[in-house]
Amino acid sequence: ELVLWVHATLLDSIPLLYQQLVGPLTDAERDAFCEESRIVPIALGADPGRVPRTYAAVREYVDTMLASSDIAVSADARIVAEAVLTLPVRPLTTPIAHVERVIAVGLLPDILRQQYGFSWNADDERARERWCGRIRAARRLAPEWLSRWGD
């Protein structure tokens, strides 16, 4: 169950982040991502019949799980999240850490954001939208070798 949940959250969040920072994806591209990724949870022991093959199936599974009592943020999870979202205070990393935190917390579903204890308001949402726009613009202006590293 945990392998399936983690896999589904990745299938949900990676395209969402891509769309926020890079550009739109078609339904076919999101579905292809799901189909091509199926091998990973199956290799880790997930029931092949339960692994989502389309983005719509991912959304349905994630929404169902979030609406259930099966997903709950523990005290340990809050500690890990805070550690991941808090970089050491240094002149160069502090602004970057702030942007990462705004984007990461802003993309969480409301119910999980609340369970983690992260505050969020309209100003935070505007900041997230502003930073995502700036990153998309910077990416468009960056040289090809920098904006598409890893391709």
Coordinates of C-alpha atoms in Angstrom, one line a residue:
E1 CA 0.0 0.0 0.0
L2 CA 2.8 2.4 0.8
V3 CA 4.6 1.7 -2.4
L4 CA 1.4 2.4 -4.3
W5 CA 0.7 5.7 -2.4
V6 CA 4.2 7.0 -2.9
H7 CA 4.1 6.1 -6.6
A8 CA 0.8 7.8 -7.1
T9 CA 1.9 11.0 -5.3
L10 CA 4.9 11.1 -7.6
L11 CA 2.8 10.6 -10.7
D12 CA 0.6 13.4 -9.4
S13 CA 3.2 15.9 -8.2
I14 CA 5.9 15.6 -10.9
P15 CA 3.6 16.7 -13.8
L16 CA 2.1 19.4 -11.6
L17 CA 5.5 20.8 -10.8
Y18 CA 6.6 20.5 -14.4
Q19 CA 3.5 22.5 -15.5
Q20 CA 4.2 25.1 -12.9
L21 CA 7.8 25.6 -13.7
V22 CA 8.2 24.6 -17.4
G23 CA 5.0 24.5 -19.3
P24 CA 1.8 22.7 -20.1
L25 CA 1.5 18.9 -20.6
T26 CA -1.2 17.2 -22.7
D27 CA -3.4 14.5 -21.3
A28 CA -1.5 12.1 -23.6
E29 CA 1.9 13.1 -22.1
R30 CA 0.6 12.7 -18.5
D31 CA -0.9 9.3 -19.4
A32 CA 2.4 8.2 -21.1
F33 CA 4.3 9.2 -17.9
C34 CA 2.0 7.0 -15.9
E35 CA 2.2 4.1 -18.2
E36 CA 6.0 4.3 -18.6
S37 CA 6.4 4.5 -14.8
R38 CA 4.3 1.4 -14.0
I39 CA 7.3 -0.9 -13.8
V40 CA 8.7 0.8 -10.7
P41 CA 6.0 0.1 -8.2
I42 CA 5.4 -3.4 -9.6
A43 CA 9.1 -4.2 -9.2
L44 CA 8.8 -3.0 -5.6
G45 CA 5.9 -5.4 -4.9
A46 CA 2.8 -3.3 -5.7
D47 CA -0.2 -5.2 -7.1
P48 CA 0.0 -4.6 -10.9
G49 CA -3.8 -4.4 -11.2
R50 CA -3.9 -1.4 -8.8
V51 CA -1.1 0.6 -10.3
P52 CA -2.7 3.6 -12.1
R53 CA -2.1 3.6 -15.9
T54 CA -3.6 7.0 -16.6
Y55 CA -3.4 10.5 -15.0
A56 CA -7.2 10.4 -14.4
A57 CA -6.7 7.1 -12.5
V58 CA -3.9 8.7 -10.4
R59 CA -6.1 11.7 -9.5
E60 CA -9.0 9.4 -8.6
Y61 CA -6.7 7.3 -6.4
V62 CA -5.1 10.3 -4.7
D63 CA -8.4 12.1 -4.1
T64 CA -9.9 8.9 -2.7
M65 CA -7.0 8.4 -0.3
L66 CA -7.0 12.0 0.8
A67 CA -10.7 11.8 1.6
S68 CA -10.2 8.6 3.6
S69 CA -8.8 8.3 7.1
D70 CA -5.9 6.2 5.6
I71 CA -3.6 9.1 5.1
A72 CA -2.5 11.1 8.1
V73 CA 0.6 13.1 8.7
S74 CA 2.5 11.8 11.8
A75 CA 4.8 13.8 14.1
D76 CA 7.8 12.0 12.5
A77 CA 6.6 13.2 9.0
R78 CA 6.3 16.8 10.3
I79 CA 9.9 16.6 11.6
V80 CA 11.2 15.2 8.2
A81 CA 9.2 17.8 6.2
E82 CA 10.6 20.6 8.3
A83 CA 14.2 19.3 7.9
V84 CA 13.7 18.9 4.1
L85 CA 12.3 22.4 3.8
T86 CA 14.8 24.2 6.0
L87 CA 18.3 24.8 4.6
P88 CA 21.0 26.1 6.9
V89 CA 21.0 29.9 7.1
R90 CA 23.6 31.2 4.7
P91 CA 23.6 34.3 2.5
L92 CA 23.1 32.4 -0.8
T93 CA 20.9 29.5 0.4
T94 CA 18.3 31.4 2.5
P95 CA 16.5 33.1 -0.5
I96 CA 16.6 29.8 -2.5
A97 CA 15.2 27.9 0.5
H98 CA 12.4 30.4 0.9
V99 CA 11.4 29.9 -2.8
E100 CA 11.6 26.1 -2.5
R101 CA 9.4 26.2 0.6
V102 CA 6.8 28.5 -0.9
I103 CA 6.5 26.3 -4.0
A104 CA 6.6 22.9 -2.1
V105 CA 4.1 23.9 0.5
G106 CA 1.9 25.7 -2.0
L107 CA 1.6 22.6 -4.2
L108 CA 0.5 20.4 -1.3
P109 CA -3.2 19.5 -1.1
D110 CA -5.0 21.7 1.5
I111 CA -5.7 18.7 3.8
L112 CA -2.0 17.7 3.9
R113 CA -0.8 21.3 4.3
Q114 CA -3.0 21.6 7.3
Q115 CA -1.9 18.3 8.8
Y116 CA 1.7 19.3 8.4
G117 CA 0.9 22.5 10.3
F118 CA 1.9 24.8 7.4
S119 CA 0.1 28.1 7.3
W120 CA -1.1 29.3 4.0
N121 CA -3.0 32.3 2.8
A122 CA -3.8 34.4 -0.3
D123 CA -0.5 36.2 0.0
D124 CA 1.4 32.9 0.1
E125 CA -0.5 31.7 -3.0
R126 CA 0.3 34.9 -4.9
A127 CA 4.0 34.5 -3.9
R128 CA 4.0 30.9 -5.2
E129 CA 2.4 32.0 -8.5
R130 CA 4.9 34.9 -8.8
W131 CA 7.9 32.6 -8.1
C132 CA 6.7 30.0 -10.5
G133 CA 6.3 32.7 -13.2
R134 CA 9.8 34.0 -12.5
I135 CA 11.3 30.6 -12.8
R136 CA 9.4 29.9 -16.1
A137 CA 10.6 33.2 -17.5
A138 CA 14.2 32.6 -16.4
R139 CA 14.1 29.2 -17.9
R140 CA 13.0 30.6 -21.3
L141 CA 15.8 33.2 -21.2
A142 CA 18.5 30.8 -20.1
P143 CA 20.8 29.2 -22.6
E144 CA 19.6 25.8 -23.9
W145 CA 22.4 23.9 -22.1
L146 CA 21.3 25.3 -18.8
S147 CA 17.5 25.3 -19.2
R148 CA 17.4 21.7 -20.4
W149 CA 20.1 20.1 -18.3
G150 CA 19.7 16.3 -18.2
D151 CA 17.9 16.0 -21.5

